Tab-separated table of C-alpha atoms in Angstrom:
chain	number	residue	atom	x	y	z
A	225	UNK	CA	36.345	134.742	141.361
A	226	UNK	CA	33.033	133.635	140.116
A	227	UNK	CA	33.267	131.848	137.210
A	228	UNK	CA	29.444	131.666	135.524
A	229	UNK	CA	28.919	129.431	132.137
A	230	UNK	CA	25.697	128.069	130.436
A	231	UNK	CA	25.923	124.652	130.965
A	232	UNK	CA	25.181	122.470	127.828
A	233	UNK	CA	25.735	118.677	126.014
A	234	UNK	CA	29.467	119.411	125.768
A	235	UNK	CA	31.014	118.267	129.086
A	236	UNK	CA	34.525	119.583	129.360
A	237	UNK	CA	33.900	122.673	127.810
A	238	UNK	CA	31.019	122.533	131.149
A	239	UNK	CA	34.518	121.357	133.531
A	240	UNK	CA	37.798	122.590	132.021
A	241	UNK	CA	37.326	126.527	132.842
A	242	UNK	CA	36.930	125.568	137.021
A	243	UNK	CA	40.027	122.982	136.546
A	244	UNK	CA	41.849	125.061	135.057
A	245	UNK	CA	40.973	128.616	137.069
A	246	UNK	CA	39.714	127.097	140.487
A	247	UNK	CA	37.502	129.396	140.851
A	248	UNK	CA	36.160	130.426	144.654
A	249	UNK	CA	32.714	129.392	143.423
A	250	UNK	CA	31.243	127.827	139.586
A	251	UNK	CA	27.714	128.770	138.694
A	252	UNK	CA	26.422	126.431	136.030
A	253	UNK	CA	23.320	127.972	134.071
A	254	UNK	CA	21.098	125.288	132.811
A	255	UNK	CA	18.234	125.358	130.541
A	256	UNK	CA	16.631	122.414	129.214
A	257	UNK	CA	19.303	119.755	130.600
A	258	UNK	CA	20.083	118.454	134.014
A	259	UNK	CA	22.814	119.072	135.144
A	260	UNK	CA	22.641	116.953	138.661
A	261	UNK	CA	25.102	114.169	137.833
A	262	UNK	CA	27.673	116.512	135.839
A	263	UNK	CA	28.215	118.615	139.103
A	264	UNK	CA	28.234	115.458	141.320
A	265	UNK	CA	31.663	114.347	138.712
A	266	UNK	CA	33.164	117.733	138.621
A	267	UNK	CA	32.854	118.140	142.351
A	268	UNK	CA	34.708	114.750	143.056
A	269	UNK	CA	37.251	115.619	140.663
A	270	UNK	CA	37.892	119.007	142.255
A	271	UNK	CA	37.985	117.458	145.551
A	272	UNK	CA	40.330	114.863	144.779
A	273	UNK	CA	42.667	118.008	143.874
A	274	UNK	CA	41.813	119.543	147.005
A	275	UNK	CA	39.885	122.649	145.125
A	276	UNK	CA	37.283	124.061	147.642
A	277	UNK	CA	35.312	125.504	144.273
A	278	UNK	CA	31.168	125.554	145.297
A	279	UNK	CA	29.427	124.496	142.465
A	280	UNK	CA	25.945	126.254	142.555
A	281	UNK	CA	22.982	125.196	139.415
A	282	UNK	CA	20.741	128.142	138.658
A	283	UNK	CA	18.132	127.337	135.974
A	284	UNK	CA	17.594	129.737	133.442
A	285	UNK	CA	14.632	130.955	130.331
A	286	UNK	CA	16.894	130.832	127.120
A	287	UNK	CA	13.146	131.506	125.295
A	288	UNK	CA	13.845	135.169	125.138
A	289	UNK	CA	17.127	137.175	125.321
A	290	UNK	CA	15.675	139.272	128.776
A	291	UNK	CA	14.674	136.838	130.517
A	292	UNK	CA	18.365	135.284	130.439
A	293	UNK	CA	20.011	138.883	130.892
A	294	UNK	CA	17.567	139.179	133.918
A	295	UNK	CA	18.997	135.735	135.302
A	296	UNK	CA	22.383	136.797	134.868
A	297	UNK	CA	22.141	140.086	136.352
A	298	UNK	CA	20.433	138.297	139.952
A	299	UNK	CA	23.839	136.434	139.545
A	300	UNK	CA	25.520	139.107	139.501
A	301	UNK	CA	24.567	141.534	142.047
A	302	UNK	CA	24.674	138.440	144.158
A	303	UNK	CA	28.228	137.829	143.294
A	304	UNK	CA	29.738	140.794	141.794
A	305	UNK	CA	33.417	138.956	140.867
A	306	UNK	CA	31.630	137.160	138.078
A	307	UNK	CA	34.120	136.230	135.463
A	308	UNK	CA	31.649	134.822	132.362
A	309	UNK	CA	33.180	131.443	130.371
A	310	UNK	CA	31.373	132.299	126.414
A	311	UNK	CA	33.073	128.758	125.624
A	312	UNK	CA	29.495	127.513	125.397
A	313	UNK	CA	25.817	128.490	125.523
A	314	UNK	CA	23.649	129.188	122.316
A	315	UNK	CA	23.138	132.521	120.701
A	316	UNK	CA	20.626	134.308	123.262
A	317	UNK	CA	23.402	133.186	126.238
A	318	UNK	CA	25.987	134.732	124.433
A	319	UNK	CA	24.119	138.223	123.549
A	320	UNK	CA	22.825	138.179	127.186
A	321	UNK	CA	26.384	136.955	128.407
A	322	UNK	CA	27.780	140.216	126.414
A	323	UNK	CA	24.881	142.409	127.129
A	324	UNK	CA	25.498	142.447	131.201
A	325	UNK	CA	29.238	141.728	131.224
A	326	UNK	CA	29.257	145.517	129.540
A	327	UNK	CA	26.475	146.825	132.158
A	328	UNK	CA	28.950	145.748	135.096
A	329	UNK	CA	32.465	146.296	133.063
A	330	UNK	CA	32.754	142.746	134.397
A	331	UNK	CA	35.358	140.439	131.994
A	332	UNK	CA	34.548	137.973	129.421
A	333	UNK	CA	36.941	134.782	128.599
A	334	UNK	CA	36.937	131.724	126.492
A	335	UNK	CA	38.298	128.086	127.187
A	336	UNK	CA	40.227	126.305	125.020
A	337	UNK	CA	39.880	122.575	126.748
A	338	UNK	CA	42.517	120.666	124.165
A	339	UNK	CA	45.100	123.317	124.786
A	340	UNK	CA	44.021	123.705	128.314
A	341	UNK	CA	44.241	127.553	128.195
A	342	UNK	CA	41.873	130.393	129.161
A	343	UNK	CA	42.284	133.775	126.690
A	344	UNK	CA	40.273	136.898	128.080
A	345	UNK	CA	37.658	138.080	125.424
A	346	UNK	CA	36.752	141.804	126.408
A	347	UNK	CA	40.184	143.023	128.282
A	348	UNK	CA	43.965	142.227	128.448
A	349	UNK	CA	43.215	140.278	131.536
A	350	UNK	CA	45.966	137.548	132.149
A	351	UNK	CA	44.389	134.185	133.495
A	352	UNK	CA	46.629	132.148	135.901
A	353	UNK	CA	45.760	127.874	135.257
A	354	UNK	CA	46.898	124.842	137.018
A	355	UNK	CA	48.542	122.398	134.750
A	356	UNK	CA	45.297	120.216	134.846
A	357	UNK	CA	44.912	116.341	133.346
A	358	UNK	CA	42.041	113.828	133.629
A	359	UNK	CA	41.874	110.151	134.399
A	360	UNK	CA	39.582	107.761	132.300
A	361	UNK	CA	37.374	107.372	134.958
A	362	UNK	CA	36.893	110.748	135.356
A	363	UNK	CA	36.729	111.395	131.743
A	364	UNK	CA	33.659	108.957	131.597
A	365	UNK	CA	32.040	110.201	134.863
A	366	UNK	CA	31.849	113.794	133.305
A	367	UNK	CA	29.760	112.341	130.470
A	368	UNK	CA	27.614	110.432	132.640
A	369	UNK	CA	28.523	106.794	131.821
A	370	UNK	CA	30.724	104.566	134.765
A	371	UNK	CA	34.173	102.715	133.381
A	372	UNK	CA	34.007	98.693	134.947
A	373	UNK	CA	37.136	96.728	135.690
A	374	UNK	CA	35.875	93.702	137.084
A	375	UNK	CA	36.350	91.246	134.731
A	376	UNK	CA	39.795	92.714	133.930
A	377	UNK	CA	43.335	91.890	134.533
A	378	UNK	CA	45.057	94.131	136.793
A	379	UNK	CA	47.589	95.133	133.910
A	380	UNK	CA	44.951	96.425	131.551
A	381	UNK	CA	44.074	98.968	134.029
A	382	UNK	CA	47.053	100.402	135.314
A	383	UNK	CA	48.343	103.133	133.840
A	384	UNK	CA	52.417	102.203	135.163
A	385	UNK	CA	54.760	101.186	133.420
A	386	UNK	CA	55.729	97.621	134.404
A	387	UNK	CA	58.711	95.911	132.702
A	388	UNK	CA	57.813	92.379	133.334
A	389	UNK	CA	55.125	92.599	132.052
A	390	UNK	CA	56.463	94.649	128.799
A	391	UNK	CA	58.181	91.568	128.367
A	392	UNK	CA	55.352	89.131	128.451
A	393	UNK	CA	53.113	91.323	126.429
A	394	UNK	CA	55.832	91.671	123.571
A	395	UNK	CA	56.545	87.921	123.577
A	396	UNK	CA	53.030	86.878	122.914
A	397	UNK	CA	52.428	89.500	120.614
A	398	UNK	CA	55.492	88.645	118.309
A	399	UNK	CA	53.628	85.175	118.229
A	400	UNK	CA	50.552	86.454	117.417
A	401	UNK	CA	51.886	88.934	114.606
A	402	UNK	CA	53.659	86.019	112.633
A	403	UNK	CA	50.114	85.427	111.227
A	404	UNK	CA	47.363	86.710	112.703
A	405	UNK	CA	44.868	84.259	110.998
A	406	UNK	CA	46.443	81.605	112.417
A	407	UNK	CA	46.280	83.414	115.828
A	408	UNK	CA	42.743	83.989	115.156
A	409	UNK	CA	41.832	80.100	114.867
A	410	UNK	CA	43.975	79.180	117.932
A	411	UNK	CA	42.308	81.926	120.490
A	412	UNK	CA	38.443	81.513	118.408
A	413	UNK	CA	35.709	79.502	119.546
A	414	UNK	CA	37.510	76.317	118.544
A	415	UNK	CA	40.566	76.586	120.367
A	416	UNK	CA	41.020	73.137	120.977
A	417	UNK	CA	40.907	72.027	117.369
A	418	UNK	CA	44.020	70.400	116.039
A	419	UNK	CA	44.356	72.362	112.804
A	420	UNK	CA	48.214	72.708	111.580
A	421	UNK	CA	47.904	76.689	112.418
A	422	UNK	CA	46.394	76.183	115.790
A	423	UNK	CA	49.439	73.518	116.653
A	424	UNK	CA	51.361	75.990	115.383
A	425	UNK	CA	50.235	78.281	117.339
A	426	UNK	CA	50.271	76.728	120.679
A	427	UNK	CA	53.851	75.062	119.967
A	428	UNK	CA	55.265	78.345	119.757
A	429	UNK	CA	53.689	79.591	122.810
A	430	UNK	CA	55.549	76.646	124.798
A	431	UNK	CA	58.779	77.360	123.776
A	432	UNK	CA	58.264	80.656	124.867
A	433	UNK	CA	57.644	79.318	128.418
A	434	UNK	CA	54.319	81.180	128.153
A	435	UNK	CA	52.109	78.047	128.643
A	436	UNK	CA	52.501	74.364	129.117
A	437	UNK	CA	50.215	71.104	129.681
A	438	UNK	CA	49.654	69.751	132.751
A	439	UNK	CA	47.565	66.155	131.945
A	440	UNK	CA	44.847	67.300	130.084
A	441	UNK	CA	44.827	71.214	131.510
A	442	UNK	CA	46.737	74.178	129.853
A	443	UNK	CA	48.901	75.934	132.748
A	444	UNK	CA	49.829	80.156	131.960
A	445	UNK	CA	52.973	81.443	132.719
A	446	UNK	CA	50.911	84.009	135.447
A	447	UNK	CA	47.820	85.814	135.003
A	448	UNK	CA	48.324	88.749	132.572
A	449	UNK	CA	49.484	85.568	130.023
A	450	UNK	CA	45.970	83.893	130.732
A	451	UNK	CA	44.347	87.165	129.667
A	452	UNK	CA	46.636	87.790	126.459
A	453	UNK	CA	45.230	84.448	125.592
A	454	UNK	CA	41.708	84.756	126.417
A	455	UNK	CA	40.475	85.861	123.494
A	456	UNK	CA	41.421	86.788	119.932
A	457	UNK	CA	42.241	90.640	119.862
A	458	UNK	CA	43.680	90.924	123.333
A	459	UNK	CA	47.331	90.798	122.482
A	460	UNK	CA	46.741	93.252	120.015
A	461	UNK	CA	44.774	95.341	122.430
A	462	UNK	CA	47.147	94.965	124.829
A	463	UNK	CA	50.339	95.532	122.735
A	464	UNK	CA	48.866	99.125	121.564
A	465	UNK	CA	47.978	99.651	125.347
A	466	UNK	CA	51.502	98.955	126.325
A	467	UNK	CA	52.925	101.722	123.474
A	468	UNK	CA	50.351	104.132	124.341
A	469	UNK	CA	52.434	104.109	127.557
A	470	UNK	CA	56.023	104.212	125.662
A	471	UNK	CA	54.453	107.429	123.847
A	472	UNK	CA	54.546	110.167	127.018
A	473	UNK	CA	51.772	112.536	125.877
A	474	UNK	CA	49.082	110.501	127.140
A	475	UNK	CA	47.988	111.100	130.684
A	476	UNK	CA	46.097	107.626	131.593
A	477	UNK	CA	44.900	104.609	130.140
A	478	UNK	CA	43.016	101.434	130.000
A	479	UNK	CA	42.388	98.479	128.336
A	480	UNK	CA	39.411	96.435	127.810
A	481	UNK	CA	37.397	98.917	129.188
A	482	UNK	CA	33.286	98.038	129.366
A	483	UNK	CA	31.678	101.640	129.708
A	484	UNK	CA	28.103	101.466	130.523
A	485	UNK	CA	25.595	105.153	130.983
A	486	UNK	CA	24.561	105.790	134.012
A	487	UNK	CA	24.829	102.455	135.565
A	488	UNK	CA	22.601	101.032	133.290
A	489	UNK	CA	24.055	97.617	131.783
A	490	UNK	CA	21.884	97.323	129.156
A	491	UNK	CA	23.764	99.432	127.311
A	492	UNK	CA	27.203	98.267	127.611
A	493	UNK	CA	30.267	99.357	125.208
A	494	UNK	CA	33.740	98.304	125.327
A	495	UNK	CA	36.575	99.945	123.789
A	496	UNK	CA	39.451	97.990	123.222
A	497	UNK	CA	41.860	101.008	124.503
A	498	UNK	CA	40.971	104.061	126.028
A	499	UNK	CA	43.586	107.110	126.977
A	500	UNK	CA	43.120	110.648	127.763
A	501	UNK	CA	45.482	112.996	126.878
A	502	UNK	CA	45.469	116.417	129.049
A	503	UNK	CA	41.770	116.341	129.401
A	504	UNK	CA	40.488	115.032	126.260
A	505	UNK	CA	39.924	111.424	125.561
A	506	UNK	CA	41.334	109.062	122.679
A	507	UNK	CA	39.179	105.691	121.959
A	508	UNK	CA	41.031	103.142	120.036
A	509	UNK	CA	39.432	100.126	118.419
A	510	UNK	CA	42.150	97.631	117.932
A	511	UNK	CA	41.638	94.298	114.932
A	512	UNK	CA	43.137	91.573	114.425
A	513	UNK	CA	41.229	90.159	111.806
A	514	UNK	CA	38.678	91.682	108.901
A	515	UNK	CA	37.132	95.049	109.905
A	516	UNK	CA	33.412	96.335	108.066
A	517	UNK	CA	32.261	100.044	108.139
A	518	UNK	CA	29.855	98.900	111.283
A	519	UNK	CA	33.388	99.329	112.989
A	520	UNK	CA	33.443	102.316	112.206
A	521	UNK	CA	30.230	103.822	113.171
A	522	UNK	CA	30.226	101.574	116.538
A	523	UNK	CA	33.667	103.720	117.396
A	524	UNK	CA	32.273	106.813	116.833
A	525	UNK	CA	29.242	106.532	118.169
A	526	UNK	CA	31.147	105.255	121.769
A	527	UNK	CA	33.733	108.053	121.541
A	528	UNK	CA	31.384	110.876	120.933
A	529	UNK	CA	28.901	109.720	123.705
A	530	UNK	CA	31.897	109.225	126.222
A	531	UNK	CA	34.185	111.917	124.824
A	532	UNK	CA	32.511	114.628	123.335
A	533	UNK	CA	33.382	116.608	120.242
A	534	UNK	CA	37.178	116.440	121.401
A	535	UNK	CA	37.242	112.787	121.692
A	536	UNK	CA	40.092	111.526	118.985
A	537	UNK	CA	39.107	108.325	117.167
A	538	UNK	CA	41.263	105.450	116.301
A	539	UNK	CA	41.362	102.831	114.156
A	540	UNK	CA	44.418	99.842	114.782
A	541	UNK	CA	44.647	97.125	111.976
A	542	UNK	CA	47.043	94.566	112.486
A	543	UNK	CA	46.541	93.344	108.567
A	544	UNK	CA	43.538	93.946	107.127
A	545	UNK	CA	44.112	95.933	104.471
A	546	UNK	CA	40.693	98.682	104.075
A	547	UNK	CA	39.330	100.131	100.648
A	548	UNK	CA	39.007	103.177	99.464
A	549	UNK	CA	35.046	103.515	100.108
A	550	UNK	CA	36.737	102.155	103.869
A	551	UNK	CA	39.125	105.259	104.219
A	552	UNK	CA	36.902	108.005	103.200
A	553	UNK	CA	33.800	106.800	105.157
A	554	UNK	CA	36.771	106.688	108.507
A	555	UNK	CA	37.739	110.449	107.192
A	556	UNK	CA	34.340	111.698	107.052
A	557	UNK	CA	33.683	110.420	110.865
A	558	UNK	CA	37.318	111.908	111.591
A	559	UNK	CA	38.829	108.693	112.378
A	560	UNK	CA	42.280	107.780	112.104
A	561	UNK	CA	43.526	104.450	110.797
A	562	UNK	CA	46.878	102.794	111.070
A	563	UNK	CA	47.567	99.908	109.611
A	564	UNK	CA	49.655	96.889	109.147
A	565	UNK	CA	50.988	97.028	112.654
A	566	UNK	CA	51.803	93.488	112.774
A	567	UNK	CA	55.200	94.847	109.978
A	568	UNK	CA	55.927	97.824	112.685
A	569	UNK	CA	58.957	98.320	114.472
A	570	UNK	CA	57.706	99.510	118.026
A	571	UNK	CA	59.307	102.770	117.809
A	572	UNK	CA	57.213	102.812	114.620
A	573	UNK	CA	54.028	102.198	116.190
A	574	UNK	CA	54.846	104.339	119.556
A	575	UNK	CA	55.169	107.311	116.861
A	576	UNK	CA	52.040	106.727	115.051
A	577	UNK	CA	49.953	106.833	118.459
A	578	UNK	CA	51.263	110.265	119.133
C-alpha cells in the first residue's frame, strides 16, 4: 500500500495512519510547511518498530483545486496502490483528494488517532492496524521540540514501576500533605530558617529515616529522597507521577520534564508530569501552593505546542481552593482540575487520573 496524506500543523494526525497501517511506502504532501524534521521523527519511530515504510515529501500548489488534483494524479500513476488518509488537508486537498480517488476507483479512509483506528470512507474496505503506542520522547520529537533529562533523577524518568521507591515517594509525600504551607517554607528559598513549621517540617522527615545531620550537613536517605526535597512541588509532582503509573491506561511517563523546540534553549518549558496515553499526550501541572489564571494559559500553551489538538490538559491542586472566574476560564481552555489531593485516598487519586 501507498498511503498519501496532506501533511499539515497537526502531527499525529501527519503519523498515526503509517503506525497504525505500515504502509510499504508514506507520501506526505506539503504545501506551505516543512516537513523535514517531522519525517526525520516518524522515520526513527518506525524504525525502532522495525517498519521498513519509505517516507517520500512531494510539495504541492493548494492555490487552485487542479493544480493539487494534477499532483495527486503524478502520484498516482507512479504508485497506483495509493490508499488516500482525508484525516487532514484543507478544503481544495480534500475535493482534489475525492476528485482522483473516483478517477482511479482507488479507496478513501480516515484516522481516528485517540481511538487508534482507521474506518474506510468510499468502500467497505476492512483496515488491518498494529496495536500502536508512543513514548514521550517520541511524542515531543513529532512536534518538533526535544524532552531533556539531565538534571533529573533517574526515577522521574522511568516509566517502571519500582516499589522502593513507591515507598519513599509516599512517605515524604504524607509529610508534605499534613500542611502544605508549612512544606512550602521548609523546601522555599529559606530553607534553613528556624521557623516552628520549618522545624516541624524537618523533625518529621528524621523520624522517617528520610534525612539526618551529619555536623553541620543534611545527609538523604539515597538520591530520589534528595530530589523529593529539592524543591517545593516535587513531592507533589512526583506523587501524581507515581499514580499515573498505578492507573494502567497510560503508556509512558515522565516527570520534571524541560521540553525545549528544536534544540533551542531559549525557549525552555517544563511540565511538572507528562504521560501519553496510546498516542496522545496528557500534560499535568501539579501545585502545591496558590495557583493564578497565568497557570493556566502557561499549560495550555505547552500542551498544545507539544501535543496538538489531542493533548489532554491537567490541572493538580494539592489545596488551593480556585474560584469560579478560575473554573470556567480552565473549562473554556478544556482543562481539567482536581483538587484537594492532599484529603485523597490513593485509590482516589489513581481514579481521578484516568
Amino acid at each position: 500500500m501507498t498511503l498519501v496524506e496532506f501533511y499539515d500543523e497537526e502531527a499525529l494526525d501527519n503519523a498515526v495512519g503509517a503506525l497504525l497501517l505500515r504502509p510499504e511506502r508514506l507520501v506526505l504532501l506539503y504545501a506551505g510547511c516543512d516537513c523535514t524534521s517531522f519525517k526525520k521523527a516518524l522515520e526513527k519511530m518506525l524504525e525502532v518498530r522495525d517498519v521498513k515504510t519509505e517516507i517520500l515529501a512531494e510539495r504541492v500548489d493548494i492555490s487552485r483545486v487542479d493544480a493539487a488534483q494534477a499532483k495527486i494524479e503524478e502520484i498516482v500513476l507512479r504508485f497506483p496502490d495509493c490508499d488516500f488518509d482525508i484525516t487532514g488537508g484543507n478544503d481544495i486537498m480534500l475535493v482534489a483528494m475525492g476528485s482522483v480517488s473516483k478517477k482511479y476507483n482507488l479507496p478513501l479512509h480516515a484516522v481516528d488517532a485517540k481511538n487508534r483506528t482507521v474506518t474506510a470512507v468510499n468502500s467497505d474496505k476492512k483496515y488491518e492496524t498494529e496495536d500502536v503506542c508512543i513514548s514521550v520522547n517520541e511524542l515531543i520529537s513529532l512536534h518538533g521540540g526535544r524532552c531533556t533529562n539531565e538534571s533529573r533523577e533517574k526515577e522521574a524518568c522511568r516509566w517502571q514501576r519500582n516499589p522502593d521507591a513507591e515507598r519513599d515517594i509516599e512517605l515524604v509525600w504524607e509529610i508534605c500533605r499534613k500542611d502544605p504551607a508549612a512544606w512550602n517554607a521548609a523546601m522555599g528559598k529559606a530553607r534553613g530558617s528556624k521557623t516552628d513549621k520549618s522545624v516541624s517540617v524537618w523533625a518529621k522527615l528524621k523520624r522517617a529515616g528520610l534525612v539526618w545531620n551529619s555536623g553541620n550537613t543534611i545527609r538523604y536517605k539515597n538520591d530520589l529522597v534528595r530530589y523529593l526535597l529539592s524543591r517545593q512541588g516535587t513531592a507533589l509532582e512526583m506523587y501524581t507521577f507515581m499514580c499515573a503509573k498505578l492507573t494502567e491506561v497510560f503508556t509512558d511517563g515522565q516527570s520534571g520534564a524541560l521540553l525545549d523546540w528544536k534544540g533551542r534553549k531559549e525557549v525552555e518549558n517544563e511540565i511538572d508530569v507528562l504521560l501519553t496515553r496510546g498516542v496522545t499526550g496528557c500534560f499535568i501541572s501539579c501545585k502545591n501552593g496558590m495557583v493564578d489564571s497565568n497557570e493556566l494559559y502557561k499549560l495550555n500553551t505547552v500542551a498544545e505546542r507539544f501535543g496538538g489538538r489531542y493533548a489532554e490538559k491537567i490541572l493538580v491542586l494539592s489545596f488551593f481552593e480556585p474560584d469560579r472566574s478560575f473554573n470556567e476560564r480552565a473549562n473554556e481552555l478544556g482543562i481539567r482540575i482536581i483538587k484537594n489531593v492532599r484529603h485523597l485516598q490513593k485509590k482516589d487519586f489513581v481514579k481521578k487520573l484516568n
